[in-house]
PDB file of C-alpha atoms and ligand atoms in Angstrom:
ATOM      1  CA  UNK A1299    -129.181-117.332 176.240  1.00  0.00           C
ATOM      2  CA  UNK A1300    -130.057-120.907 175.503  1.00  0.00           C
ATOM      3  CA  UNK A1301    -131.509-120.810 172.019  1.00  0.00           C
ATOM      4  CA  UNK A1302    -132.277-124.494 171.957  1.00  0.00           C
ATOM      5  CA  UNK A1303    -135.044-124.191 174.524  1.00  0.00           C
ATOM      6  CA  UNK A1304    -136.350-120.629 174.552  1.00  0.00           C
ATOM      7  CA  UNK A1305    -136.689-117.331 172.698  1.00  0.00           C
ATOM      8  CA  UNK A1306    -134.451-114.404 173.453  1.00  0.00           C
ATOM      9  CA  UNK A1307    -136.491-111.244 173.977  1.00  0.00           C
ATOM     10  CA  UNK A1308    -135.053-107.732 173.926  1.00  0.00           C
ATOM     11  CA  UNK A1309    -137.596-105.262 175.304  1.00  0.00           C
ATOM     12  CA  UNK A1310    -137.299-101.490 175.503  1.00  0.00           C
ATOM     13  CA  UNK A1311    -139.050 -99.900 178.471  1.00  0.00           C
ATOM     14  CA  UNK A1312    -139.640 -96.292 177.489  1.00  0.00           C
ATOM     15  CA  UNK A1313    -141.208 -95.413 180.861  1.00  0.00           C
ATOM     16  CA  UNK A1314    -142.843 -91.924 180.752  1.00  0.00           C
ATOM     17  CA  UNK A1315    -140.980 -90.732 177.666  1.00  0.00           C
ATOM     18  CA  UNK A1316    -141.952 -89.851 174.076  1.00  0.00           C
ATOM     19  CA  UNK A1317    -145.136 -88.327 172.680  1.00  0.00           C
ATOM     20  CA  UNK A1318    -146.937 -90.249 169.905  1.00  0.00           C
ATOM     21  CA  UNK A1319    -145.116 -88.219 167.219  1.00  0.00           C
ATOM     22  CA  UNK A1320    -141.763 -88.839 168.925  1.00  0.00           C
ATOM     23  CA  UNK A1321    -142.625 -92.516 169.273  1.00  0.00           C
ATOM     24  CA  UNK A1322    -143.222 -92.794 165.527  1.00  0.00           C
ATOM     25  CA  UNK A1323    -139.949 -91.024 164.761  1.00  0.00           C
ATOM     26  CA  UNK A1324    -137.926 -93.246 167.123  1.00  0.00           C
ATOM     27  CA  UNK A1325    -139.441 -96.435 165.713  1.00  0.00           C
ATOM     28  CA  UNK A1326    -138.822 -95.333 162.111  1.00  0.00           C
ATOM     29  CA  UNK A1327    -135.186 -94.666 162.997  1.00  0.00           C
ATOM     30  CA  UNK A1328    -134.855 -97.939 164.888  1.00  0.00           C
ATOM     31  CA  UNK A1329    -136.163 -99.941 161.910  1.00  0.00           C
ATOM     32  CA  UNK A1330    -133.361 -98.631 159.724  1.00  0.00           C
ATOM     33  CA  UNK A1331    -130.729 -99.774 162.249  1.00  0.00           C
ATOM     34  CA  UNK A1332    -131.875-103.230 163.244  1.00  0.00           C
ATOM     35  CA  UNK A1333    -130.302-105.989 161.193  1.00  0.00           C
ATOM     36  CA  UNK A1334    -131.821-109.370 160.456  1.00  0.00           C
ATOM     37  CA  UNK A1335    -133.627-110.670 163.553  1.00  0.00           C
ATOM     38  CA  UNK A1336    -132.633-114.299 163.546  1.00  0.00           C
ATOM     39  CA  UNK A1337    -132.694-115.235 167.178  1.00  0.00           C
ATOM     40  CA  UNK A1338    -134.443-112.595 169.137  1.00  0.00           C
ATOM     41  CA  UNK A1339    -137.882-111.044 169.461  1.00  0.00           C
ATOM     42  CA  UNK A1340    -138.104-107.305 169.956  1.00  0.00           C
ATOM     43  CA  UNK A1341    -140.711-105.627 172.150  1.00  0.00           C
ATOM     44  CA  UNK A1342    -141.318-101.928 172.834  1.00  0.00           C
ATOM     45  CA  UNK A1343    -143.062-101.078 176.112  1.00  0.00           C
ATOM     46  CA  UNK A1344    -144.555 -97.681 175.379  1.00  0.00           C
ATOM     47  CA  UNK A1345    -146.824 -95.219 177.250  1.00  0.00           C
ATOM     48  CA  UNK A1346    -150.545 -95.932 176.765  1.00  0.00           C
ATOM     49  CA  UNK A1347    -151.137 -92.924 174.519  1.00  0.00           C
ATOM     50  CA  UNK A1348    -148.313 -93.969 172.183  1.00  0.00           C
ATOM     51  CA  UNK A1349    -149.771 -97.414 171.549  1.00  0.00           C
ATOM     52  CA  UNK A1350    -151.784 -96.667 168.355  1.00  0.00           C
ATOM     53  CA  UNK A1351    -148.866 -94.795 166.757  1.00  0.00           C
ATOM     54  CA  UNK A1352    -146.425 -97.545 167.789  1.00  0.00           C
ATOM     55  CA  UNK A1353    -148.672-100.295 166.411  1.00  0.00           C
ATOM     56  CA  UNK A1354    -148.960 -98.451 163.081  1.00  0.00           C
ATOM     57  CA  UNK A1355    -145.226 -97.815 162.864  1.00  0.00           C
ATOM     58  CA  UNK A1356    -144.330-101.469 163.561  1.00  0.00           C
ATOM     59  CA  UNK A1357    -146.789-103.041 161.085  1.00  0.00           C
ATOM     60  CA  UNK A1358    -144.004-103.746 158.597  1.00  0.00           C
ATOM     61  CA  UNK A1359    -141.472-104.862 161.243  1.00  0.00           C
ATOM     62  CA  UNK A1360    -140.904-107.793 163.579  1.00  0.00           C
ATOM     63  CA  UNK A1361    -141.502-105.666 166.664  1.00  0.00           C
ATOM     64  CA  UNK A1362    -144.275-106.252 169.206  1.00  0.00           C
ATOM     65  CA  UNK A1363    -145.822-103.565 171.353  1.00  0.00           C
ATOM     66  CA  UNK A1364    -146.280-103.815 175.117  1.00  0.00           C
ATOM     67  CA  UNK A1365    -148.073-101.690 177.684  1.00  0.00           C
ATOM     68  CA  UNK A1366    -146.229-100.765 180.870  1.00  0.00           C
ATOM     69  CA  UNK A1367    -149.115-101.577 183.210  1.00  0.00           C
ATOM     70  CA  UNK A1368    -152.823-102.477 183.264  1.00  0.00           C
ATOM     71  CA  UNK A1369    -155.632-102.982 185.773  1.00  0.00           C
ATOM     72  CA  UNK A1370    -156.721-106.482 186.742  1.00  0.00           C
ATOM     73  CA  UNK A1371    -160.465-105.778 186.559  1.00  0.00           C
ATOM     74  CA  UNK A1372    -162.345-106.021 183.260  1.00  0.00           C
ATOM     75  CA  UNK A1373    -164.071-102.653 183.559  1.00  0.00           C
ATOM     76  CA  UNK A1374    -165.685-100.382 186.107  1.00  0.00           C
ATOM     77  CA  UNK A1375    -165.161 -97.369 188.342  1.00  0.00           C
ATOM     78  CA  UNK A1376    -161.352 -97.206 188.266  1.00  0.00           C
ATOM     79  CA  UNK A1377    -160.601 -93.689 187.088  1.00  0.00           C
ATOM     80  CA  UNK A1378    -157.390 -93.406 185.125  1.00  0.00           C
ATOM     81  CA  UNK A1379    -156.943 -97.152 184.612  1.00  0.00           C
ATOM     82  CA  UNK A1380    -156.805 -99.332 181.502  1.00  0.00           C
ATOM     83  CA  UNK A1381    -157.947-102.967 181.182  1.00  0.00           C
ATOM     84  CA  UNK A1382    -156.399-105.933 179.404  1.00  0.00           C
ATOM     85  CA  UNK A1383    -159.089-106.161 176.732  1.00  0.00           C
ATOM     86  CA  UNK A1384    -158.669-102.476 175.868  1.00  0.00           C
ATOM     87  CA  UNK A1385    -154.982-103.156 175.220  1.00  0.00           C
ATOM     88  CA  UNK A1386    -155.714-106.356 173.339  1.00  0.00           C
ATOM     89  CA  UNK A1387    -158.093-104.570 170.972  1.00  0.00           C
ATOM     90  CA  UNK A1388    -155.334-102.113 170.020  1.00  0.00           C
ATOM     91  CA  UNK A1389    -153.006-104.969 169.053  1.00  0.00           C
ATOM     92  CA  UNK A1390    -150.827-105.006 172.175  1.00  0.00           C
ATOM     93  CA  UNK A1391    -149.053-108.357 172.718  1.00  0.00           C
ATOM     94  CA  UNK A1392    -147.220-107.976 176.049  1.00  0.00           C
ATOM     95  CA  UNK A1393    -147.681-106.059 179.291  1.00  0.00           C
ATOM     96  CA  UNK A1394    -145.097-105.222 181.937  1.00  0.00           C
ATOM     97  CA  UNK A1395    -146.346-106.216 185.378  1.00  0.00           C
ATOM     98  CA  UNK A1396    -144.858-105.216 188.724  1.00  0.00           C
ATOM     99  CA  UNK A1397    -142.036-102.968 187.571  1.00  0.00           C
ATOM    100  CA  UNK A1398    -140.182-101.756 190.670  1.00  0.00           C
ATOM    101  CA  UNK A1399    -141.210 -98.162 189.919  1.00  0.00           C
ATOM    102  CA  UNK A1400    -144.853 -99.205 190.060  1.00  0.00           C
ATOM    103  CA  UNK A1401    -144.225-101.162 193.252  1.00  0.00           C
ATOM    104  CA  UNK A1402    -142.461 -98.166 194.808  1.00  0.00           C
ATOM    105  CA  UNK A1403    -144.553 -95.202 193.622  1.00  0.00           C
ATOM    106  CA  UNK A1404    -147.963 -96.637 192.766  1.00  0.00           C
ATOM    107  CA  UNK A1405    -148.740 -99.169 195.466  1.00  0.00           C
ATOM    108  CA  UNK A1406    -148.209-102.306 193.373  1.00  0.00           C
ATOM    109  CA  UNK A1407    -147.973-105.361 195.648  1.00  0.00           C
ATOM    110  CA  UNK A1408    -147.251-109.052 195.099  1.00  0.00           C
ATOM    111  CA  UNK A1409    -151.015-109.594 195.360  1.00  0.00           C
ATOM    112  CA  UNK A1410    -151.901-107.083 192.612  1.00  0.00           C
ATOM    113  CA  UNK A1411    -149.051-108.456 190.489  1.00  0.00           C
ATOM    114  CA  UNK A1412    -150.624-111.905 190.692  1.00  0.00           C
ATOM    115  CA  UNK A1413    -154.107-110.568 189.879  1.00  0.00           C
ATOM    116  CA  UNK A1414    -152.732-108.663 186.881  1.00  0.00           C
ATOM    117  CA  UNK A1415    -150.759-111.671 185.615  1.00  0.00           C
ATOM    118  CA  UNK A1416    -153.945-113.730 185.676  1.00  0.00           C
ATOM    119  CA  UNK A1417    -156.018-111.012 183.972  1.00  0.00           C
ATOM    120  CA  UNK A1418    -153.369-110.526 181.283  1.00  0.00           C
ATOM    121  CA  UNK A1419    -153.210-114.249 180.521  1.00  0.00           C
ATOM    122  CA  UNK A1420    -156.994-114.578 180.420  1.00  0.00           C
ATOM    123  CA  UNK A1421    -157.026-111.879 177.742  1.00  0.00           C
ATOM    124  CA  UNK A1422    -154.211-113.319 175.650  1.00  0.00           C
ATOM    125  CA  UNK A1423    -151.537-110.806 176.699  1.00  0.00           C
ATOM    126  CA  UNK A1424    -148.073-112.055 177.658  1.00  0.00           C
ATOM    127  CA  UNK A1425    -146.999-110.630 181.035  1.00  0.00           C
ATOM    128  CA  UNK A1426    -143.403-109.493 181.560  1.00  0.00           C
ATOM    129  CA  UNK A1427    -143.181-109.936 185.324  1.00  0.00           C
ATOM    130  CA  UNK A1428    -140.511-107.850 187.063  1.00  0.00           C
ATOM    131  CA  UNK A1429    -138.790-108.917 190.261  1.00  0.00           C
ATOM    132  CA  UNK A1430    -135.728-107.516 191.979  1.00  0.00           C
ATOM    133  CA  UNK A1431    -134.078-106.666 195.277  1.00  0.00           C
ATOM    134  CA  UNK A1432    -133.143-103.296 196.762  1.00  0.00           C
ATOM    135  CA  UNK A1433    -129.579-102.416 197.705  1.00  0.00           C
ATOM    136  CA  UNK A1434    -130.505-102.899 201.353  1.00  0.00           C
ATOM    137  CA  UNK A1435    -131.808-106.380 200.703  1.00  0.00           C
ATOM    138  CA  UNK A1436    -128.691-107.316 198.741  1.00  0.00           C
ATOM    139  CA  UNK A1437    -126.406-106.023 201.451  1.00  0.00           C
ATOM    140  CA  UNK A1438    -128.416-107.848 204.112  1.00  0.00           C
ATOM    141  CA  UNK A1439    -127.959-111.049 202.137  1.00  0.00           C
ATOM    142  CA  UNK A1440    -131.663-111.686 201.611  1.00  0.00           C
ATOM    143  CA  UNK A1441    -131.721-111.372 197.806  1.00  0.00           C
ATOM    144  CA  UNK A1442    -132.482-115.065 197.230  1.00  0.00           C
ATOM    145  CA  UNK A1443    -135.235-115.133 199.827  1.00  0.00           C
ATOM    146  CA  UNK A1444    -136.852-111.968 198.455  1.00  0.00           C
ATOM    147  CA  UNK A1445    -136.745-113.047 194.804  1.00  0.00           C
ATOM    148  CA  UNK A1446    -138.055-116.523 195.642  1.00  0.00           C
ATOM    149  CA  UNK A1447    -140.999-114.964 197.451  1.00  0.00           C
ATOM    150  CA  UNK A1448    -141.765-112.497 194.643  1.00  0.00           C
ATOM    151  CA  UNK A1449    -141.704-115.255 192.002  1.00  0.00           C
ATOM    152  CA  UNK A1450    -143.835-117.646 194.058  1.00  0.00           C
ATOM    153  CA  UNK A1451    -146.462-114.997 194.826  1.00  0.00           C
ATOM    154  CA  UNK A1452    -146.588-113.793 191.211  1.00  0.00           C
ATOM    155  CA  UNK A1453    -147.274-117.380 190.144  1.00  0.00           C
ATOM    156  CA  UNK A1454    -150.006-118.226 192.674  1.00  0.00           C
ATOM    157  CA  UNK A1455    -152.760-120.246 190.898  1.00  0.00           C
ATOM    158  CA  UNK A1456    -150.946-120.141 187.533  1.00  0.00           C
ATOM    159  CA  UNK A1457    -150.992-123.411 185.563  1.00  0.00           C
ATOM    160  CA  UNK A1458    -148.015-124.831 183.665  1.00  0.00           C
ATOM    161  CA  UNK A1459    -149.727-124.024 180.362  1.00  0.00           C
ATOM    162  CA  UNK A1460    -150.189-120.417 181.408  1.00  0.00           C
ATOM    163  CA  UNK A1461    -146.628-120.207 182.668  1.00  0.00           C
ATOM    164  CA  UNK A1462    -145.283-120.811 179.161  1.00  0.00           C
ATOM    165  CA  UNK A1463    -146.663-117.400 178.162  1.00  0.00           C
ATOM    166  CA  UNK A1464    -144.969-115.526 181.014  1.00  0.00           C
ATOM    167  CA  UNK A1465    -141.649-113.702 180.663  1.00  0.00           C
ATOM    168  CA  UNK A1466    -139.657-112.827 183.774  1.00  0.00           C
ATOM    169  CA  UNK A1467    -137.393-109.819 184.141  1.00  0.00           C
ATOM    170  CA  UNK A1468    -134.827-109.761 186.911  1.00  0.00           C
ATOM    171  CA  UNK A1469    -134.222-106.100 187.689  1.00  0.00           C
ATOM    172  CA  UNK A1470    -132.075-105.333 190.728  1.00  0.00           C
ATOM    173  CA  UNK A1471    -133.495-102.011 191.925  1.00  0.00           C
ATOM    174  CA  UNK A1472    -130.023-100.643 192.653  1.00  0.00           C
ATOM    175  CA  UNK A1473    -129.072-101.096 189.000  1.00  0.00           C
ATOM    176  CA  UNK A1474    -132.106 -99.372 187.447  1.00  0.00           C
ATOM    177  CA  UNK A1475    -131.299 -96.021 185.906  1.00  0.00           C
ATOM    178  CA  UNK A1476    -128.154 -95.756 188.012  1.00  0.00           C
ATOM    179  CA  UNK A1477    -125.553 -96.735 185.443  1.00  0.00           C
ATOM    180  CA  UNK A1478    -124.580 -99.528 187.862  1.00  0.00           C
ATOM    181  CA  UNK A1479    -125.033-102.899 186.202  1.00  0.00           C
ATOM    182  CA  UNK A1480    -125.124-106.198 188.020  1.00  0.00           C
ATOM    183  CA  UNK A1481    -122.080-108.237 187.041  1.00  0.00           C
ATOM    184  CA  UNK A1482    -122.783-111.044 184.621  1.00  0.00           C
ATOM    185  CA  UNK A1483    -122.203-113.402 187.526  1.00  0.00           C
ATOM    186  CA  UNK A1484    -124.676-111.669 189.859  1.00  0.00           C
ATOM    187  CA  UNK A1485    -127.327-111.395 187.141  1.00  0.00           C
ATOM    188  CA  UNK A1486    -126.840-114.978 186.068  1.00  0.00           C
ATOM    189  CA  UNK A1487    -127.068-116.262 189.622  1.00  0.00           C
ATOM    190  CA  UNK A1488    -130.459-114.631 190.237  1.00  0.00           C
ATOM    191  CA  UNK A1489    -131.867-115.528 186.795  1.00  0.00           C
ATOM    192  CA  UNK A1490    -130.817-119.113 187.571  1.00  0.00           C
ATOM    193  CA  UNK A1491    -132.564-118.896 190.916  1.00  0.00           C
ATOM    194  CA  UNK A1492    -135.798-117.708 189.242  1.00  0.00           C
ATOM    195  CA  UNK A1493    -135.605-120.714 186.920  1.00  0.00           C
ATOM    196  CA  UNK A1494    -134.999-123.016 189.897  1.00  0.00           C
ATOM    197  CA  UNK A1495    -138.107-121.681 191.672  1.00  0.00           C
ATOM    198  CA  UNK A1496    -140.123-122.330 188.494  1.00  0.00           C
ATOM    199  CA  UNK A1497    -138.571-125.795 188.133  1.00  0.00           C
ATOM    200  CA  UNK A1498    -139.501-126.753 191.690  1.00  0.00           C
ATOM    201  CA  UNK A1499    -143.156-125.946 191.021  1.00  0.00           C
ATOM    202  CA  UNK A1500    -143.626-126.896 187.344  1.00  0.00           C
ATOM    203  CA  UNK A1501    -140.793-129.287 186.469  1.00  0.00           C
ATOM    204  CA  UNK A1502    -137.672-129.051 184.329  1.00  0.00           C
ATOM    205  CA  UNK A1503    -139.361-129.110 180.891  1.00  0.00           C
ATOM    206  CA  UNK A1504    -141.473-126.050 181.617  1.00  0.00           C
ATOM    207  CA  UNK A1505    -138.691-124.215 183.458  1.00  0.00           C
ATOM    208  CA  UNK A1506    -136.242-124.477 180.615  1.00  0.00           C
ATOM    209  CA  UNK A1507    -138.735-122.977 178.172  1.00  0.00           C
ATOM    210  CA  UNK A1508    -139.240-119.729 180.125  1.00  0.00           C
ATOM    211  CA  UNK A1509    -137.560-116.532 178.941  1.00  0.00           C
ATOM    212  CA  UNK A1510    -135.851-114.689 181.812  1.00  0.00           C
ATOM    213  CA  UNK A1511    -134.514-111.214 181.049  1.00  0.00           C
ATOM    214  CA  UNK A1512    -132.038-109.072 182.896  1.00  0.00           C
ATOM    215  CA  UNK A1513    -132.772-105.354 183.377  1.00  0.00           C
ATOM    216  CA  UNK A1514    -130.809-102.564 184.995  1.00  0.00           C
ATOM    217  CA  UNK A1515    -128.521-100.279 182.992  1.00  0.00           C
ATOM    218  CA  UNK A1516    -128.066-102.748 180.155  1.00  0.00           C
ATOM    219  CA  UNK A1517    -126.289-100.960 177.308  1.00  0.00           C
ATOM    220  CA  UNK A1518    -124.394-101.713 174.083  1.00  0.00           C
ATOM    221  CA  UNK A1519    -121.164-102.179 176.046  1.00  0.00           C
ATOM    222  CA  UNK A1520    -122.324-104.756 178.596  1.00  0.00           C
ATOM    223  CA  UNK A1521    -125.114-106.478 176.629  1.00  0.00           C
ATOM    224  CA  UNK A1522    -123.028-109.166 174.936  1.00  0.00           C
ATOM    225  CA  UNK A1523    -121.468-110.372 178.179  1.00  0.00           C
ATOM    226  CA  UNK A1524    -124.802-110.460 180.015  1.00  0.00           C
ATOM    227  CA  UNK A1525    -126.554-112.212 177.123  1.00  0.00           C
ATOM    228  CA  UNK A1526    -123.785-114.808 176.920  1.00  0.00           C
ATOM    229  CA  UNK A1527    -124.947-116.215 180.271  1.00  0.00           C
ATOM    230  CA  UNK A1528    -126.997-119.372 179.840  1.00  0.00           C
ATOM    231  CA  UNK A1529    -129.848-118.254 182.104  1.00  0.00           C
ATOM    232  CA  UNK A1530    -130.151-114.684 180.753  1.00  0.00           C
ATOM    233  CA  UNK A1531    -132.521-114.729 177.789  1.00  0.00           C
ATOM    234  CA  UNK A1532    -132.698-111.076 176.909  1.00  0.00           C
ATOM    235  CA  UNK A1533    -133.052-107.673 178.451  1.00  0.00           C
ATOM    236  CA  UNK A1534    -135.570-105.146 179.693  1.00  0.00           C
ATOM    237  CA  UNK A1535    -133.878-101.910 178.808  1.00  0.00           C
ATOM    238  CA  UNK A1536    -134.810 -98.433 179.997  1.00  0.00           C
ATOM    239  CA  UNK A1537    -132.428 -95.562 179.245  1.00  0.00           C
ATOM    240  CA  UNK A1538    -130.632 -97.197 176.332  1.00  0.00           C
ATOM    241  CA  UNK A1539    -133.924 -98.016 174.584  1.00  0.00           C
ATOM    242  CA  UNK A1540    -134.597 -94.304 174.045  1.00  0.00           C
ATOM    243  CA  UNK A1541    -131.716 -94.008 171.599  1.00  0.00           C
ATOM    244  CA  UNK A1542    -132.144 -95.867 168.317  1.00  0.00           C
ATOM    245  CA  UNK A1543    -128.400 -96.478 167.960  1.00  0.00           C
ATOM    246  CA  UNK A1544    -127.981 -97.988 171.416  1.00  0.00           C
ATOM    247  CA  UNK A1545    -131.114-100.083 171.341  1.00  0.00           C
ATOM    248  CA  UNK A1546    -130.353-101.394 167.844  1.00  0.00           C
ATOM    249  CA  UNK A1547    -126.830-102.301 168.998  1.00  0.00           C
ATOM    250  CA  UNK A1548    -128.270-104.382 171.859  1.00  0.00           C
ATOM    251  CA  UNK A1549    -130.720-106.135 169.508  1.00  0.00           C
ATOM    252  CA  UNK A1550    -127.932-106.814 167.053  1.00  0.00           C
ATOM    253  CA  UNK A1551    -125.749-108.210 169.887  1.00  0.00           C
ATOM    254  CA  UNK A1552    -128.565-110.630 170.767  1.00  0.00           C
ATOM    255  CA  UNK A1553    -128.674-111.800 167.145  1.00  0.00           C
ATOM    256  CA  UNK A1554    -124.985-112.615 166.976  1.00  0.00           C
TER     257      UNK A1554
HETATM  258  P1  PGA B3001    -132.516 -98.840 182.870  1.00  0.00           P
HETATM  259  O1  PGA B3001    -134.027 -99.282 183.231  1.00  0.00           O
HETATM  260  O2  PGA B3001    -132.085 -99.674 181.711  1.00  0.00           O
HETATM  261  O3  PGA B3001    -132.624 -97.377 182.550  1.00  0.00           O
HETATM  262  O4  PGA B3001    -131.695 -99.114 184.098  1.00  0.00           O
HETATM  263  C1  PGA B3001    -134.406-100.610 183.208  1.00  0.00           C
HETATM  264  C2  PGA B3001    -135.852-100.750 183.633  1.00  0.00           C
HETATM  265  O5  PGA B3001    -136.281-100.079 184.586  1.00  0.00           O
HETATM  266  O6  PGA B3001    -136.616-101.522 183.032  1.00  0.00           O
END
């Protein structure tokens, strides 16, 4: 974290978990466990159908709600999809774009990531853009090349002003849901690389203001060490965000 230049953001990615009633119950429990939020913003990335319940339950809390995906078109014949302005009208503030599960199972590409980032920004939603390498790519020593390409393509035609609204999440695919965490050194190296790619295109002032999260089996035990790295400005947390105790402990670690 570098609190002088940027916000720390702890985001819970619930994935396909929790019904609206369960969402309400989890949020009510979470609110009782989170201490004073001095330094960090909290975001919950919930399933579409949970959004109204989550918005209601967070009205009296400093917690923002995110969607986990959206379509890049405004409206039309796209059965099963949801647009940015639909989310905006519900009170959603952020949207996760290009999570590796969407890239792997639902045909998300660097091109659609870029289109979605632009559509989100045009509608006043803050994109949380996910990038990350597979185990194969890491072992073949092409992590830096792959991440650089993903970041550059996500940011095609994005202005410096727009960039200030974007959050990045570095999520090594081999660490997601596996219990294997990147070491603080590995995570910090790639988050630093993401910032360097941004710096090369937009300059140092803009680059230092961007929040870059780490994601991949972050938990109450490893959070403090990861968050102590200068280039890691928060977390995108899956499994541990489904338990109020664990998620609150991570938030509280970020507020230390
Ligand atoms: P995990 O998921 O914390 O369960 O590894 C992270 C993510 O996919 O965002």
